[in-house]
């Protein structure tokens, strides 16, 4: 790759003009001035990035690939008035209706959209009480066909019964066991727990134990809505993070999704434990749950990554939402700077899943997960001073021209090279039509919060 404006996201926040990157065996082996590198490399295959932005592939720290199938659905339900009803009337009936075909179809089309918009790694949580055993193989197949990296997990919940929780945990164990032999695989296990208000202490303890055994990350929805906080205060006389801390869950391999409702004490507990947090601004706005105290967490050096929670898959939109939300929330135009938001979508996301030495920045020795962006309209010059502003204010996912994963171009000239995009959409549309028909007959899940 030559001649680009490279936003490295390294520790020094270096931005390099007229620079090139050499890749060998999937890793970055040289970064330097184009003239110097050209002499050295001779006739190697070269992507020309003149007038383009080069940055690390983005990391979506929390997603639900199957959320893709809800897009545009008009469900015949009484409109929910709060977060609990959103779960009871939309997400839980959807979970019930999901099958293996839907899991594959949604993972396929979501991976296509991620890849084409510059996301090279994501962490997915799948849920569906009628499609548990073996479902992660269906999702893994789709992710591998597209060629991006995914941490994938089944969301364990005891919403219906303890036995359901066990089946969820066992699916993650099965998948972790299966992938153990292929340590270099791009699809890796994630031990997912739904949320503290649908699981017992015993399940959380068990997940911590097995995840440690497989050296795999853990994720859990944490105080997304007030239902989580109130549940724990009423039953345990503790706030959510206090309960998770007391059970012994928190640690560097844990990614807490959302963390909208936190006390200062809870932020301290997260900081001390070195657990990470995934901020999902667009989903939080959609579900009207509140604004996560991201600035307070960053101040205490909590690692905060960025997710989409299965909603808008374009991470440029999610970055822009982060940039704007905290300004208006704090009524402070300097609340959060653009580079910090870029870090949240790249290196911080890599850190959430123990990948910071492999991906998340453009540095020597790292895996070459790199995206090249050509803004469709560039009203002002593109250089080292303007590029960060352009990334937050000008660029959309549609502007991503090339995407490399471990040096392999999975998107070239805005087209996926690994899987036929049209057939991916056809597979997903067929699955969605059938799913929507089944959803007509599914009742709201009213009794689903753990007593
Ligand atoms: Zn979620």
Coordinates of C-alpha atoms and ligand atoms in Angstrom, one line a residue:
X1 CA 0.0 0.0 0.0
X2 CA 1.5 3.3 -1.0
X3 CA 1.0 7.1 -0.8
X4 CA -1.8 7.2 1.8
X5 CA -2.4 9.4 4.8
X6 CA -2.0 6.8 7.5
X7 CA -3.8 7.2 10.8
X8 CA -1.7 4.7 12.8
X9 CA -3.6 4.7 16.2
X10 CA -0.3 3.9 17.8
X11 CA 0.6 5.2 21.3
X12 CA 2.1 8.4 19.9
X13 CA -1.0 9.0 17.8
X14 CA 1.2 9.3 14.7
X15 CA -0.3 10.4 11.4
X16 CA 1.9 9.8 8.4
X17 CA 1.6 11.6 5.0
X18 CA 2.8 10.1 1.7
X19 CA 3.6 6.9 3.4
X20 CA 3.5 3.2 2.6
X21 CA 3.0 -0.1 4.4
X22 CA 4.7 -3.3 3.4
X23 CA 3.0 -6.6 4.4
X24 CA 4.4 -10.1 4.5
X25 CA 2.7 -13.3 5.6
X26 CA -0.3 -11.2 6.8
X27 CA 1.8 -9.0 9.1
X28 CA 3.0 -5.4 8.8
X29 CA 6.8 -5.5 8.2
X30 CA 7.6 -1.9 7.1
X31 CA 6.0 1.5 7.5
X32 CA 7.7 4.4 5.9
X33 CA 8.0 7.1 3.3
X34 CA 6.8 5.8 -0.1
X35 CA 10.0 6.7 -1.9
X36 CA 12.2 4.7 0.5
X37 CA 9.9 1.7 0.5
X38 CA 9.3 1.6 -3.2
X39 CA 13.1 1.2 -3.8
X40 CA 13.2 -1.6 -1.4
X41 CA 10.1 -3.5 -2.5
X42 CA 10.5 -3.4 -6.3
X43 CA 7.7 -5.1 -8.1
X44 CA 5.6 -6.3 -5.2
X45 CA 1.8 -6.1 -5.5
X46 CA 0.9 -2.5 -4.5
X47 CA -2.4 -0.8 -3.6
X48 CA -2.3 2.9 -4.5
X49 CA -3.7 5.0 -1.7
X50 CA -3.0 8.4 -3.2
X51 CA -5.7 10.8 -1.9
X52 CA -7.0 8.2 0.5
X53 CA -7.1 7.5 4.2
X54 CA -5.4 4.4 5.6
X55 CA -6.4 3.2 9.1
X56 CA -6.7 0.0 11.1
X57 CA -9.8 -2.1 10.5
X58 CA -12.4 -1.2 13.0
X59 CA -13.5 -3.4 15.9
X60 CA -17.2 -3.5 16.8
X61 CA -17.0 -4.5 20.5
X62 CA -20.6 -5.6 20.9
X63 CA -23.1 -6.7 18.4
X64 CA -26.0 -9.1 17.6
X65 CA -25.6 -10.2 14.0
X66 CA -29.2 -11.5 14.1
X67 CA -30.5 -8.0 14.8
X68 CA -30.0 -7.5 11.0
X69 CA -33.2 -9.5 10.4
X70 CA -35.3 -7.0 12.3
X71 CA -34.5 -4.2 10.0
X72 CA -37.7 -2.7 8.5
X73 CA -39.9 -5.3 10.3
X74 CA -43.3 -3.9 11.2
X75 CA -44.4 -6.0 14.2
X76 CA -48.0 -6.0 15.2
X77 CA -47.4 -5.3 18.8
X78 CA -48.5 -2.7 21.4
X79 CA -45.7 -0.2 21.3
X80 CA -43.3 -0.7 24.3
X81 CA -43.1 2.1 26.7
X82 CA -39.7 1.2 28.4
X83 CA -36.6 -1.0 28.0
X84 CA -38.2 -4.0 29.7
X85 CA -41.1 -4.0 27.3
X86 CA -38.7 -3.7 24.4
X87 CA -37.2 -6.9 25.5
X88 CA -40.5 -8.6 26.3
X89 CA -42.3 -7.5 23.1
X90 CA -39.5 -7.4 20.5
X91 CA -36.3 -9.1 21.3
X92 CA -37.5 -12.1 23.3
X93 CA -40.2 -13.1 20.9
X94 CA -37.6 -12.7 18.1
X95 CA -35.2 -15.0 20.1
X96 CA -38.0 -17.6 20.4
X97 CA -38.6 -17.6 16.6
X98 CA -35.0 -17.8 15.5
X99 CA -33.7 -21.0 13.9
X100 CA -30.3 -22.2 12.5
X101 CA -31.1 -21.0 9.0
X102 CA -31.8 -17.5 10.4
X103 CA -28.6 -17.6 12.4
X104 CA -26.5 -18.4 9.3
X105 CA -28.3 -15.9 7.1
X106 CA -28.1 -13.0 9.5
X107 CA -24.4 -13.7 10.3
X108 CA -23.7 -13.8 6.6
X109 CA -25.3 -10.5 5.6
X110 CA -24.1 -8.7 8.7
X111 CA -20.5 -9.9 8.1
X112 CA -20.8 -8.5 4.5
X113 CA -22.0 -5.2 5.8
X114 CA -19.3 -5.0 8.5
X115 CA -16.6 -6.0 6.0
X116 CA -17.7 -3.5 3.3
X117 CA -17.9 -0.6 5.9
X118 CA -14.4 -1.3 7.3
X119 CA -15.1 -3.4 10.4
X120 CA -12.6 -6.3 10.5
X121 CA -13.3 -7.7 13.9
X122 CA -16.5 -7.9 15.9
X123 CA -17.9 -9.6 19.1
X124 CA -21.3 -11.2 18.6
X125 CA -23.8 -12.5 21.0
X126 CA -26.5 -14.8 19.7
X127 CA -29.7 -15.7 21.5
X128 CA -32.5 -18.2 20.8
X129 CA -33.9 -20.8 23.1
X130 CA -35.0 -23.0 20.2
X131 CA -31.7 -22.9 18.4
X132 CA -28.9 -23.6 20.9
X133 CA -26.8 -26.7 20.3
X134 CA -24.6 -26.3 17.3
X135 CA -25.7 -22.7 16.4
X136 CA -22.2 -21.3 16.7
X137 CA -21.0 -23.5 13.9
X138 CA -23.6 -22.0 11.6
X139 CA -22.5 -18.5 12.6
X140 CA -18.8 -19.4 12.3
X141 CA -19.4 -20.7 8.8
X142 CA -20.9 -17.4 7.6
X143 CA -18.1 -15.3 9.2
X144 CA -15.4 -17.5 7.7
X145 CA -17.0 -17.3 4.2
X146 CA -16.8 -13.5 4.4
X147 CA -13.3 -13.6 5.8
X148 CA -13.4 -11.2 8.8
X149 CA -12.6 -11.9 12.5
X150 CA -15.4 -12.6 14.9
X151 CA -15.7 -13.5 18.6
X152 CA -18.9 -15.4 18.7
X153 CA -20.9 -16.6 21.7
X154 CA -24.3 -17.9 22.7
X155 CA -26.0 -15.7 25.3
X156 CA -26.6 -17.8 28.3
X157 CA -29.8 -17.0 30.2
X158 CA -32.0 -18.6 32.8
X159 CA -35.0 -16.6 31.6
X160 CA -37.1 -19.8 31.2
X161 CA -35.2 -22.3 33.4
X162 CA -31.9 -23.2 35.0
X163 CA -31.6 -25.9 32.4
X164 CA -31.8 -23.4 29.6
X165 CA -28.9 -21.5 31.1
X166 CA -26.9 -24.7 31.2
X167 CA -27.6 -25.5 27.5
X168 CA -26.3 -22.0 26.7
X169 CA -23.1 -22.4 28.6
X170 CA -22.5 -25.8 27.1
X171 CA -22.8 -24.5 23.6
X172 CA -20.0 -22.0 24.4
X173 CA -17.9 -24.8 25.9
X174 CA -18.5 -27.0 22.9
X175 CA -17.4 -24.2 20.5
X176 CA -14.4 -23.3 22.6
X177 CA -13.4 -26.9 22.7
X178 CA -13.8 -27.2 18.9
X179 CA -11.8 -24.1 18.2
X180 CA -9.0 -24.9 20.7
X181 CA -7.2 -26.9 18.0
X182 CA -7.1 -24.0 15.6
X183 CA -5.5 -21.3 17.7
X184 CA -4.9 -19.1 14.6
X185 CA -8.6 -19.2 13.5
X186 CA -10.2 -15.8 12.8
X187 CA -13.4 -17.0 14.5
X188 CA -12.9 -17.3 18.3
X189 CA -15.1 -18.2 21.2
X190 CA -16.8 -15.7 23.5
X191 CA -18.5 -16.7 26.7
X192 CA -21.7 -14.6 26.7
X193 CA -24.1 -14.1 29.6
X194 CA -27.3 -12.2 28.9
X195 CA -27.6 -9.9 31.9
X196 CA -27.6 -10.1 35.7
X197 CA -31.4 -9.9 35.9
X198 CA -31.9 -13.2 34.0
X199 CA -29.1 -15.3 35.6
X200 CA -28.1 -16.6 39.0
X201 CA -24.8 -16.1 40.8
X202 CA -24.1 -19.8 40.2
X203 CA -24.3 -19.4 36.4
X204 CA -22.0 -16.4 36.5
X205 CA -19.5 -18.2 38.6
X206 CA -19.6 -21.2 36.3
X207 CA -19.0 -19.1 33.2
X208 CA -16.1 -17.3 34.8
X209 CA -14.5 -20.7 35.5
X210 CA -14.9 -22.2 32.1
X211 CA -13.9 -19.0 30.2
X212 CA -10.7 -19.0 32.3
X213 CA -10.1 -22.6 31.4
X214 CA -10.3 -21.8 27.7
X215 CA -8.6 -18.4 28.1
X216 CA -11.6 -16.9 26.4
X217 CA -13.3 -13.5 26.9
X218 CA -16.6 -13.0 28.7
X219 CA -19.3 -10.5 28.0
X220 CA -22.5 -9.5 29.8
X221 CA -25.1 -6.8 29.3
X222 CA -24.6 -4.5 32.3
X223 CA -27.1 -1.9 33.6
X224 CA -28.4 -1.2 30.1
X225 CA -31.8 -0.3 31.5
X226 CA -32.9 0.5 35.1
X227 CA -34.5 -2.9 35.3
X228 CA -31.0 -4.4 35.9
X229 CA -30.1 -2.0 38.7
X230 CA -33.5 -2.3 40.4
X231 CA -33.4 -6.1 40.2
X232 CA -30.1 -6.2 42.0
X233 CA -30.9 -3.6 44.6
X234 CA -34.2 -5.4 45.4
X235 CA -32.8 -8.9 45.6
X236 CA -29.2 -8.4 46.6
X237 CA -29.1 -4.9 48.1
X238 CA -26.3 -4.2 45.6
X239 CA -26.0 -2.3 42.4
X240 CA -25.3 -4.4 39.2
X241 CA -21.5 -3.9 39.1
X242 CA -21.3 -4.4 42.8
X243 CA -23.0 -7.7 42.5
X244 CA -20.8 -8.8 39.6
X245 CA -17.7 -7.7 41.5
X246 CA -18.8 -9.6 44.7
X247 CA -19.4 -12.8 42.7
X248 CA -15.8 -12.5 41.3
X249 CA -16.8 -12.0 37.6
X250 CA -14.9 -8.8 36.9
X251 CA -11.4 -9.0 35.4
X252 CA -9.4 -8.0 32.3
X253 CA -11.1 -10.7 30.2
X254 CA -14.6 -9.2 30.8
X255 CA -16.3 -6.8 28.4
X256 CA -19.3 -5.1 30.1
X257 CA -21.8 -4.0 27.4
X258 CA -23.6 -0.7 27.9
X259 CA -23.0 0.4 31.5
X260 CA -25.5 3.2 31.2
X261 CA -26.5 3.3 34.9
X262 CA -23.4 3.4 37.0
X263 CA -22.5 5.0 40.4
X264 CA -19.0 6.4 40.9
X265 CA -18.3 3.4 43.1
X266 CA -19.1 1.1 40.3
X267 CA -16.8 3.0 37.9
X268 CA -14.1 2.5 40.5
X269 CA -14.7 -1.2 40.7
X270 CA -14.5 -1.5 36.9
X271 CA -11.3 0.5 36.8
X272 CA -9.7 -1.5 39.6
X273 CA -10.6 -4.9 38.0
X274 CA -9.4 -3.8 34.5
X275 CA -12.6 -5.0 33.0
X276 CA -13.5 -3.2 29.7
X277 CA -16.8 -1.5 28.8
X278 CA -18.5 -1.3 25.4
X279 CA -20.4 1.8 24.7
X280 CA -23.4 1.5 22.3
X281 CA -24.6 5.1 21.7
X282 CA -27.0 4.5 18.9
X283 CA -28.7 1.5 20.5
X284 CA -29.0 3.4 23.8
X285 CA -30.7 6.3 21.9
X286 CA -33.0 3.9 20.1
X287 CA -34.1 2.2 23.3
X288 CA -34.1 5.5 25.2
X289 CA -32.3 4.0 28.1
X290 CA -30.0 6.9 28.9
X291 CA -26.4 8.1 28.4
X292 CA -23.5 6.0 29.6
X293 CA -21.0 7.9 31.8
X294 CA -18.2 7.5 29.1
X295 CA -16.3 10.6 30.1
X296 CA -16.2 9.5 33.8
X297 CA -15.0 6.1 32.8
X298 CA -12.3 7.4 30.4
X299 CA -11.1 9.7 33.2
X300 CA -10.5 6.7 35.4
X301 CA -8.6 4.9 32.6
X302 CA -11.4 2.4 32.0
X303 CA -10.9 0.9 28.6
X304 CA -14.1 1.9 26.6
X305 CA -14.7 0.4 23.2
X306 CA -17.5 1.0 20.8
X307 CA -20.4 -1.3 19.7
X308 CA -23.6 -1.3 17.7
X309 CA -25.7 -3.7 19.7
X310 CA -27.1 -5.1 16.5
X311 CA -28.5 -1.8 15.4
X312 CA -26.6 0.4 12.8
X313 CA -23.7 -1.6 11.5
X314 CA -21.7 1.3 10.0
X315 CA -19.1 2.2 12.7
X316 CA -18.6 5.6 11.2
X317 CA -22.1 6.4 12.2
X318 CA -21.6 5.0 15.6
X319 CA -18.4 7.1 16.0
X320 CA -20.3 10.2 15.0
X321 CA -23.0 9.4 17.4
X322 CA -20.5 9.1 20.2
X323 CA -18.9 12.3 19.3
X324 CA -22.2 14.2 19.3
X325 CA -24.1 12.5 22.2
X326 CA -21.6 13.4 24.9
X327 CA -21.3 17.0 23.7
X328 CA -25.1 17.6 23.9
X329 CA -25.4 15.5 27.1
X330 CA -22.8 17.5 29.0
X331 CA -23.6 20.7 27.0
X332 CA -19.9 21.0 26.4
X333 CA -18.5 21.3 22.9
X334 CA -15.2 19.9 24.1
X335 CA -16.6 16.9 25.9
X336 CA -14.9 14.3 23.8
X337 CA -12.3 14.7 21.0
X338 CA -12.4 13.0 17.6
X339 CA -9.2 11.0 18.1
X340 CA -10.4 9.5 21.3
X341 CA -13.5 8.3 19.5
X342 CA -11.3 6.8 16.8
X343 CA -9.4 4.9 19.4
X344 CA -12.6 3.6 20.9
X345 CA -13.5 2.1 17.6
X346 CA -10.1 0.5 17.0
X347 CA -7.4 -0.1 19.6
X348 CA -9.8 0.0 22.6
X349 CA -12.0 -2.6 20.9
X350 CA -9.0 -4.8 20.3
X351 CA -8.0 -4.4 24.0
X352 CA -11.5 -5.5 25.1
X353 CA -10.8 -9.0 23.7
X354 CA -7.1 -9.3 24.5
X355 CA -6.1 -8.6 20.8
X356 CA -4.2 -5.3 21.4
X357 CA -0.9 -6.8 20.5
X358 CA -2.3 -8.2 17.2
X359 CA -4.7 -5.7 15.8
X360 CA -6.3 -2.3 16.4
X361 CA -3.4 -0.2 15.1
X362 CA -1.0 0.1 12.2
X363 CA 2.3 -0.9 13.8
X364 CA 5.2 -3.1 12.9
X365 CA 4.6 -6.8 13.6
X366 CA 0.9 -6.5 13.9
X367 CA -1.6 -8.4 11.7
X368 CA -2.4 -6.4 8.6
X369 CA -6.1 -5.6 9.2
X370 CA -6.1 -2.4 7.3
X371 CA -8.8 -0.3 5.5
X372 CA -8.3 2.2 2.7
X373 CA -10.9 5.0 2.4
X374 CA -11.7 7.3 -0.5
X375 CA -14.3 9.9 0.6
X376 CA -16.8 10.3 -2.2
X377 CA -16.8 14.0 -1.6
X378 CA -13.8 15.8 -0.1
X379 CA -14.6 19.5 0.2
X380 CA -11.3 20.4 1.9
X381 CA -7.7 19.2 1.7
X382 CA -6.8 15.8 3.1
X383 CA -3.6 15.8 5.1
X384 CA -2.2 14.9 8.5
X385 CA -4.0 17.9 10.2
X386 CA -7.4 17.3 8.6
X387 CA -7.7 13.5 8.4
X388 CA -9.1 12.9 11.9
X389 CA -11.8 15.6 11.3
X390 CA -12.6 13.9 8.0
X391 CA -12.9 10.5 9.6
X392 CA -15.5 11.7 12.1
X393 CA -17.3 14.3 10.0
X394 CA -16.9 13.4 6.3
X395 CA -16.5 9.6 5.9
X396 CA -19.3 7.0 5.8
X397 CA -19.0 3.2 5.6
X398 CA -19.8 3.5 1.9
X399 CA -16.5 5.3 1.3
X400 CA -14.4 2.3 2.3
X401 CA -12.7 1.2 -0.9
X402 CA -10.4 -1.7 0.1
X403 CA -10.3 -3.9 3.2
X404 CA -7.4 -6.2 4.2
X405 CA -7.7 -8.9 6.8
X406 CA -4.3 -10.3 7.7
X407 CA -3.1 -8.8 4.4
X408 CA -5.8 -10.5 2.3
X409 CA -8.0 -8.1 0.4
X410 CA -11.6 -9.2 1.3
X411 CA -13.0 -6.0 -0.2
X412 CA -11.5 -4.5 -3.4
X413 CA -12.9 -1.4 -5.1
X414 CA -15.9 -1.5 -2.8
X415 CA -16.8 -5.1 -3.8
X416 CA -16.5 -8.1 -1.5
X417 CA -14.1 -10.6 -3.1
X418 CA -14.9 -13.6 -0.9
X419 CA -18.6 -14.1 -1.2
X420 CA -21.2 -13.0 -3.8
X421 CA -22.9 -10.0 -2.2
X422 CA -26.2 -10.4 -4.1
X423 CA -26.7 -14.0 -3.0
X424 CA -25.9 -13.1 0.6
X425 CA -28.7 -10.6 0.5
X426 CA -31.0 -13.0 -1.1
X427 CA -30.3 -15.7 1.5
X428 CA -31.0 -13.1 4.2
X429 CA -34.1 -11.7 2.7
X430 CA -35.7 -15.1 2.3
X431 CA -34.8 -16.0 5.9
X432 CA -36.2 -12.6 7.1
X433 CA -39.6 -13.1 5.3
X434 CA -40.1 -16.5 6.9
X435 CA -39.0 -15.2 10.3
X436 CA -41.4 -12.2 10.1
X437 CA -44.3 -14.6 9.3
X438 CA -43.4 -16.7 12.3
X439 CA -43.3 -13.6 14.5
X440 CA -47.0 -13.0 13.8
X441 CA -47.8 -15.9 16.1
X442 CA -45.3 -15.3 18.9
X443 CA -46.6 -13.8 22.2
X444 CA -44.8 -11.3 24.3
X445 CA -42.6 -12.9 26.9
X446 CA -44.1 -11.3 30.0
X447 CA -42.9 -13.6 32.8
X448 CA -39.3 -13.7 31.7
X449 CA -37.4 -11.8 34.3
X450 CA -35.8 -14.0 36.8
X451 CA -37.5 -14.1 40.2
Ligands
LIG1 ZN1 -26.6 -6.3 23.3

